[in-house]
Amino acid sequence: MDWSLNHSRLGTIVGCVGLFCTLMGSSLPSYSAAAAEPAAAAETGKRYATVLRIRGEVATSGSTAGGERKLREGDAVYVGERVRAAALAEAVLKTEDAGFVAIRPSTEFVAERFAAEDKPTDSLGLRLVTGSLRVISGWIASTNRAGLKVVTPTATIGIRGTDHEPYVLSAELATATSNREGTYDKVNRGGTTMEVGENKLDIDEGRVGFVRAAAKAGKSGFKERALMTILLPVLLDKVPNFYVPGEFDAELDRYSQSADQDSLRQLEQRRKAPPPAPAVAPHIAPVAVPPATVPAVAPGAAPPASAPPAAEAFTAPVADCAPTSIAKTWLGQLDTAIARHDAATIIAKFAPEASVRATVRNTEGTMASVDLGREELAQSTIAAMKGLTNYKQRRVSTEGKPAGAACDRINVRSVVIEQGRQSGKPYRFESLEEYLLELRDGKWLAIKAETTQQ
């Protein structure tokens, strides 16, 4: 995702553990933040999304803990929580199936159900009370398209794998904009189906469907109440004037272009990954490590006694190929970009289809992994760079070897120690990084990256 959205808590998986940890700092925050929430909040239901971007005041209510919870980037959002955005507020949530829900100003909604287990029972049900959302479906659209629903006071909107904007226009706003009160749905990509009772209307890309609000008692005559056709969904001739782009829509537009492929890729990664230990994610410790328990490592100091020995030498390179030299040059450029907080250069070091995995140790001593695509890596990088300070790192060893007969692919292994502060919290990592680099148009790009905390 090439977003400039203010969202996600992806960590810093960019270069080394430093990059990875920085990205993990951004990525894992979704886990860390969730763990930091009151236990009662988690009991209200399962997490279905993480705040990726936010502007202004967006809050939730409805947890068993009671009261209101103001959302911040990286916070988890749970099934059953009522989400409200203030008049000038907006937010973007990333759902657990790699979809997106953008919250417009003065909007109120609740996720009533969510399951993303790669089963025919997968589902996402949103109840839109008032205001507007922009919904970009994730891989649930492939596992159970019928399970995607947006329910409004006057209609049910089924999703056919899409990017659409349901809008519940209040009487007050309808009067102010000279439009009719009711439910609207604008389809940006794909298609939706508006349902009122047994009546259905398919809405294709570029069109807007409408169902007027039901007549209120005492305000309408017999004719308006009797003619049920007035309440049936219809297609409008043009897009209503109240549909205006949100602050994050330019980034959402870019995400939408590859949303189907990105979500299916992440689903495939999920299928290939080993099953996670039960309930590991909510207990993943924050990336930060208390200074008192971690000795500082100066850039030129010798590695601590616990540092792993340098990896065994790789086999001899093919003729006219210097894989270790190439690896050191590539990592040097990556490390420099991290130190300079140059997110654009970091992202450019990875191929568009690159897959990234970061494995860290939680407080219970078990390992937990997070898989990211290049787009998620981009999000994590941008978010992590904002809060990264006092960054230092030292590579204990770096070695490379050809991945085939030709010197156009190289396997890289590097042991690295890095430390700094992420969002004001100190951290230190010692990790093994592994990359698969490929030469494309004269540039070495990472098509696979993995970092494992030692």
PDB file of N, CA and C in Angstrom, residues 389-442:
ATOM      1  N   THR A 389      13.701   7.417  16.880  1.00  0.00           N
ATOM      2  CA  THR A 389      14.771   8.335  17.292  1.00  0.00           C
ATOM      3  C   THR A 389      15.911   7.538  17.908  1.00  0.00           C
ATOM      4  N   ASN A 390      17.083   8.192  17.982  1.00  0.00           N
ATOM      5  CA  ASN A 390      18.266   7.587  18.621  1.00  0.00           C
ATOM      6  C   ASN A 390      18.598   6.208  18.056  1.00  0.00           C
ATOM      7  N   TYR A 391      18.389   6.064  16.754  1.00  0.00           N
ATOM      8  CA  TYR A 391      18.595   4.752  16.143  1.00  0.00           C
ATOM      9  C   TYR A 391      20.085   4.455  15.927  1.00  0.00           C
ATOM     10  N   LYS A 392      20.502   3.280  16.376  1.00  0.00           N
ATOM     11  CA  LYS A 392      21.877   2.804  16.164  1.00  0.00           C
ATOM     12  C   LYS A 392      21.816   1.330  15.827  1.00  0.00           C
ATOM     13  N   GLN A 393      22.754   0.886  14.980  1.00  0.00           N
ATOM     14  CA  GLN A 393      22.813  -0.524  14.668  1.00  0.00           C
ATOM     15  C   GLN A 393      24.199  -0.935  14.231  1.00  0.00           C
ATOM     16  N   ARG A 394      24.488  -2.203  14.413  1.00  0.00           N
ATOM     17  CA  ARG A 394      25.778  -2.739  13.978  1.00  0.00           C
ATOM     18  C   ARG A 394      25.558  -4.145  13.450  1.00  0.00           C
ATOM     19  N   ARG A 395      26.072  -4.394  12.273  1.00  0.00           N
ATOM     20  CA  ARG A 395      25.967  -5.723  11.679  1.00  0.00           C
ATOM     21  C   ARG A 395      27.162  -6.561  12.133  1.00  0.00           C
ATOM     22  N   VAL A 396      26.870  -7.643  12.827  1.00  0.00           N
ATOM     23  CA  VAL A 396      27.911  -8.526  13.325  1.00  0.00           C
ATOM     24  C   VAL A 396      28.509  -9.338  12.181  1.00  0.00           C
ATOM     25  N   SER A 397      27.690  -9.738  11.257  1.00  0.00           N
ATOM     26  CA  SER A 397      28.175 -10.501  10.101  1.00  0.00           C
ATOM     27  C   SER A 397      27.221 -10.325   8.939  1.00  0.00           C
ATOM     28  N   THR A 398      27.768 -10.400   7.734  1.00  0.00           N
ATOM     29  CA  THR A 398      26.968 -10.348   6.513  1.00  0.00           C
ATOM     30  C   THR A 398      27.616 -11.253   5.479  1.00  0.00           C
ATOM     31  N   GLU A 399      26.841 -12.155   4.921  1.00  0.00           N
ATOM     32  CA  GLU A 399      27.368 -13.056   3.891  1.00  0.00           C
ATOM     33  C   GLU A 399      26.317 -13.294   2.821  1.00  0.00           C
ATOM     34  N   GLY A 400      26.780 -13.541   1.620  1.00  0.00           N
ATOM     35  CA  GLY A 400      25.874 -13.805   0.529  1.00  0.00           C
ATOM     36  C   GLY A 400      26.361 -14.949  -0.331  1.00  0.00           C
ATOM     37  N   LYS A 401      25.442 -15.592  -1.019  1.00  0.00           N
ATOM     38  CA  LYS A 401      25.809 -16.653  -1.954  1.00  0.00           C
ATOM     39  C   LYS A 401      24.816 -16.654  -3.107  1.00  0.00           C
ATOM     40  N   PRO A 402      25.246 -17.059  -4.279  1.00  0.00           N
ATOM     41  CA  PRO A 402      24.328 -17.102  -5.424  1.00  0.00           C
ATOM     42  C   PRO A 402      23.185 -18.067  -5.152  1.00  0.00           C
ATOM     43  N   ALA A 403      21.986 -17.696  -5.617  1.00  0.00           N
ATOM     44  CA  ALA A 403      20.830 -18.572  -5.441  1.00  0.00           C
ATOM     45  C   ALA A 403      20.661 -19.521  -6.617  1.00  0.00           C
ATOM     46  N   GLY A 404      21.536 -19.400  -7.616  1.00  0.00           N
ATOM     47  CA  GLY A 404      21.466 -20.274  -8.777  1.00  0.00           C
ATOM     48  C   GLY A 404      22.766 -20.230  -9.549  1.00  0.00           C
ATOM     49  N   ALA A 405      22.733 -20.802 -10.744  1.00  0.00           N
ATOM     50  CA  ALA A 405      23.950 -20.851 -11.556  1.00  0.00           C
ATOM     51  C   ALA A 405      24.365 -19.460 -12.001  1.00  0.00           C
ATOM     52  N   ALA A 406      23.399 -18.594 -12.278  1.00  0.00           N
ATOM     53  CA  ALA A 406      23.709 -17.230 -12.710  1.00  0.00           C
ATOM     54  C   ALA A 406      23.733 -16.307 -11.497  1.00  0.00           C
ATOM     55  N   CYS A 407      24.486 -15.224 -11.615  1.00  0.00           N
ATOM     56  CA  CYS A 407      24.589 -14.293 -10.491  1.00  0.00           C
ATOM     57  C   CYS A 407      23.508 -13.216 -10.608  1.00  0.00           C
ATOM     58  N   ASP A 408      22.236 -13.658 -10.690  1.00  0.00           N
ATOM     59  CA  ASP A 408      21.135 -12.694 -10.758  1.00  0.00           C
ATOM     60  C   ASP A 408      20.204 -12.817  -9.559  1.00  0.00           C
ATOM     61  N   ARG A 409      20.503 -13.789  -8.698  1.00  0.00           N
ATOM     62  CA  ARG A 409      19.770 -13.943  -7.449  1.00  0.00           C
ATOM     63  C   ARG A 409      20.766 -14.294  -6.353  1.00  0.00           C
ATOM     64  N   ILE A 410      20.598 -13.656  -5.196  1.00  0.00           N
ATOM     65  CA  ILE A 410      21.554 -13.862  -4.111  1.00  0.00           C
ATOM     66  C   ILE A 410      20.815 -14.059  -2.796  1.00  0.00           C
ATOM     67  N   ASN A 411      21.221 -15.090  -2.062  1.00  0.00           N
ATOM     68  CA  ASN A 411      20.719 -15.293  -0.707  1.00  0.00           C
ATOM     69  C   ASN A 411      21.631 -14.545   0.258  1.00  0.00           C
ATOM     70  N   VAL A 412      21.029 -13.776   1.140  1.00  0.00           N
ATOM     71  CA  VAL A 412      21.801 -12.956   2.080  1.00  0.00           C
ATOM     72  C   VAL A 412      21.425 -13.330   3.510  1.00  0.00           C
ATOM     73  N   ARG A 413      22.469 -13.449   4.351  1.00  0.00           N
ATOM     74  CA  ARG A 413      22.250 -13.658   5.781  1.00  0.00           C
ATOM     75  C   ARG A 413      23.076 -12.628   6.540  1.00  0.00           C
ATOM     76  N   SER A 414      22.453 -11.998   7.526  1.00  0.00           N
ATOM     77  CA  SER A 414      23.175 -10.987   8.291  1.00  0.00           C
ATOM     78  C   SER A 414      22.688 -10.989   9.732  1.00  0.00           C
ATOM     79  N   VAL A 415      23.636 -11.008  10.676  1.00  0.00           N
ATOM     80  CA  VAL A 415      23.308 -10.886  12.089  1.00  0.00           C
ATOM     81  C   VAL A 415      23.486  -9.420  12.463  1.00  0.00           C
ATOM     82  N   VAL A 416      22.479  -8.848  13.086  1.00  0.00           N
ATOM     83  CA  VAL A 416      22.505  -7.419  13.363  1.00  0.00           C
ATOM     84  C   VAL A 416      22.036  -7.138  14.783  1.00  0.00           C
ATOM     85  N   ILE A 417      22.636  -6.101  15.369  1.00  0.00           N
ATOM     86  CA  ILE A 417      22.204  -5.606  16.677  1.00  0.00           C
ATOM     87  C   ILE A 417      21.758  -4.162  16.462  1.00  0.00           C
ATOM     88  N   GLU A 418      20.568  -3.839  16.913  1.00  0.00           N
ATOM     89  CA  GLU A 418      20.080  -2.472  16.732  1.00  0.00           C
ATOM     90  C   GLU A 418      19.291  -2.029  17.938  1.00  0.00           C
ATOM     91  N   GLN A 419      19.266  -0.732  18.131  1.00  0.00           N
ATOM     92  CA  GLN A 419      18.551  -0.165  19.263  1.00  0.00           C
ATOM     93  C   GLN A 419      18.153   1.262  18.950  1.00  0.00           C
ATOM     94  N   GLY A 420      17.240   1.784  19.744  1.00  0.00           N
ATOM     95  CA  GLY A 420      16.774   3.159  19.564  1.00  0.00           C
ATOM     96  C   GLY A 420      15.517   3.374  20.374  1.00  0.00           C
ATOM     97  N   ARG A 421      14.745   4.368  19.968  1.00  0.00           N
ATOM     98  CA  ARG A 421      13.464   4.652  20.618  1.00  0.00           C
ATOM     99  C   ARG A 421      12.375   4.726  19.554  1.00  0.00           C
ATOM    100  N   GLN A 422      11.311   4.001  19.779  1.00  0.00           N
ATOM    101  CA  GLN A 422      10.164   4.013  18.890  1.00  0.00           C
ATOM    102  C   GLN A 422       8.993   4.596  19.649  1.00  0.00           C
ATOM    103  N   SER A 423       8.532   5.775  19.189  1.00  0.00           N
ATOM    104  CA  SER A 423       7.458   6.508  19.879  1.00  0.00           C
ATOM    105  C   SER A 423       7.817   6.762  21.333  1.00  0.00           C
ATOM    106  N   GLY A 424       9.103   7.077  21.572  1.00  0.00           N
ATOM    107  CA  GLY A 424       9.560   7.432  22.905  1.00  0.00           C
ATOM    108  C   GLY A 424       9.942   6.257  23.781  1.00  0.00           C
ATOM    109  N   LYS A 425       9.701   5.031  23.314  1.00  0.00           N
ATOM    110  CA  LYS A 425      10.001   3.850  24.118  1.00  0.00           C
ATOM    111  C   LYS A 425      11.276   3.177  23.624  1.00  0.00           C
ATOM    112  N   PRO A 426      12.198   2.832  24.530  1.00  0.00           N
ATOM    113  CA  PRO A 426      13.455   2.213  24.113  1.00  0.00           C
ATOM    114  C   PRO A 426      13.253   0.769  23.654  1.00  0.00           C
ATOM    115  N   TYR A 427      14.047   0.344  22.701  1.00  0.00           N
ATOM    116  CA  TYR A 427      14.032  -1.044  22.275  1.00  0.00           C
ATOM    117  C   TYR A 427      15.439  -1.453  21.873  1.00  0.00           C
ATOM    118  N   ARG A 428      15.690  -2.721  21.894  1.00  0.00           N
ATOM    119  CA  ARG A 428      16.967  -3.273  21.426  1.00  0.00           C
ATOM    120  C   ARG A 428      16.699  -4.660  20.873  1.00  0.00           C
ATOM    121  N   PHE A 429      17.233  -4.940  19.693  1.00  0.00           N
ATOM    122  CA  PHE A 429      17.046  -6.231  19.066  1.00  0.00           C
ATOM    123  C   PHE A 429      18.375  -6.811  18.609  1.00  0.00           C
ATOM    124  N   GLU A 430      18.477  -8.094  18.755  1.00  0.00           N
ATOM    125  CA  GLU A 430      19.576  -8.845  18.154  1.00  0.00           C
ATOM    126  C   GLU A 430      18.892  -9.887  17.283  1.00  0.00           C
ATOM    127  N   SER A 431      19.166  -9.876  16.000  1.00  0.00           N
ATOM    128  CA  SER A 431      18.378 -10.733  15.132  1.00  0.00           C
ATOM    129  C   SER A 431      19.163 -11.240  13.936  1.00  0.00           C
ATOM    130  N   LEU A 432      18.605 -12.257  13.324  1.00  0.00           N
ATOM    131  CA  LEU A 432      19.142 -12.812  12.083  1.00  0.00           C
ATOM    132  C   LEU A 432      18.224 -12.382  10.949  1.00  0.00           C
ATOM    133  N   GLU A 433      18.804 -11.701   9.958  1.00  0.00           N
ATOM    134  CA  GLU A 433      18.039 -11.270   8.796  1.00  0.00           C
ATOM    135  C   GLU A 433      18.435 -12.107   7.585  1.00  0.00           C
ATOM    136  N   GLU A 434      17.442 -12.487   6.810  1.00  0.00           N
ATOM    137  CA  GLU A 434      17.691 -13.258   5.594  1.00  0.00           C
ATOM    138  C   GLU A 434      16.907 -12.629   4.447  1.00  0.00           C
ATOM    139  N   TYR A 435      17.584 -12.455   3.318  1.00  0.00           N
ATOM    140  CA  TYR A 435      16.969 -11.832   2.148  1.00  0.00           C
ATOM    141  C   TYR A 435      17.235 -12.676   0.906  1.00  0.00           C
ATOM    142  N   LEU A 436      16.316 -12.586  -0.027  1.00  0.00           N
ATOM    143  CA  LEU A 436      16.557 -13.106  -1.363  1.00  0.00           C
ATOM    144  C   LEU A 436      16.518 -11.900  -2.292  1.00  0.00           C
ATOM    145  N   LEU A 437      17.697 -11.546  -2.842  1.00  0.00           N
ATOM    146  CA  LEU A 437      17.809 -10.395  -3.735  1.00  0.00           C
ATOM    147  C   LEU A 437      17.781 -10.855  -5.184  1.00  0.00           C
ATOM    148  N   GLU A 438      17.166 -10.046  -6.026  1.00  0.00           N
ATOM    149  CA  GLU A 438      17.104 -10.367  -7.454  1.00  0.00           C
ATOM    150  C   GLU A 438      17.511  -9.128  -8.251  1.00  0.00           C
ATOM    151  N   LEU A 439      18.307  -9.335  -9.285  1.00  0.00           N
ATOM    152  CA  LEU A 439      18.773  -8.236 -10.132  1.00  0.00           C
ATOM    153  C   LEU A 439      17.721  -7.941 -11.193  1.00  0.00           C
ATOM    154  N   ARG A 440      17.183  -6.718 -11.167  1.00  0.00           N
ATOM    155  CA  ARG A 440      16.171  -6.313 -12.131  1.00  0.00           C
ATOM    156  C   ARG A 440      16.534  -4.955 -12.713  1.00  0.00           C
ATOM    157  N   ASP A 441      16.706  -4.930 -14.001  1.00  0.00           N
ATOM    158  CA  ASP A 441      17.029  -3.671 -14.687  1.00  0.00           C
ATOM    159  C   ASP A 441      18.210  -2.965 -14.035  1.00  0.00           C
ATOM    160  N   GLY A 442      19.210  -3.751 -13.678  1.00  0.00           N
ATOM    161  CA  GLY A 442      20.429  -3.182 -13.108  1.00  0.00           C
ATOM    162  C   GLY A 442      20.329  -2.846 -11.629  1.00  0.00           C
TER     163      GLY A 442
END
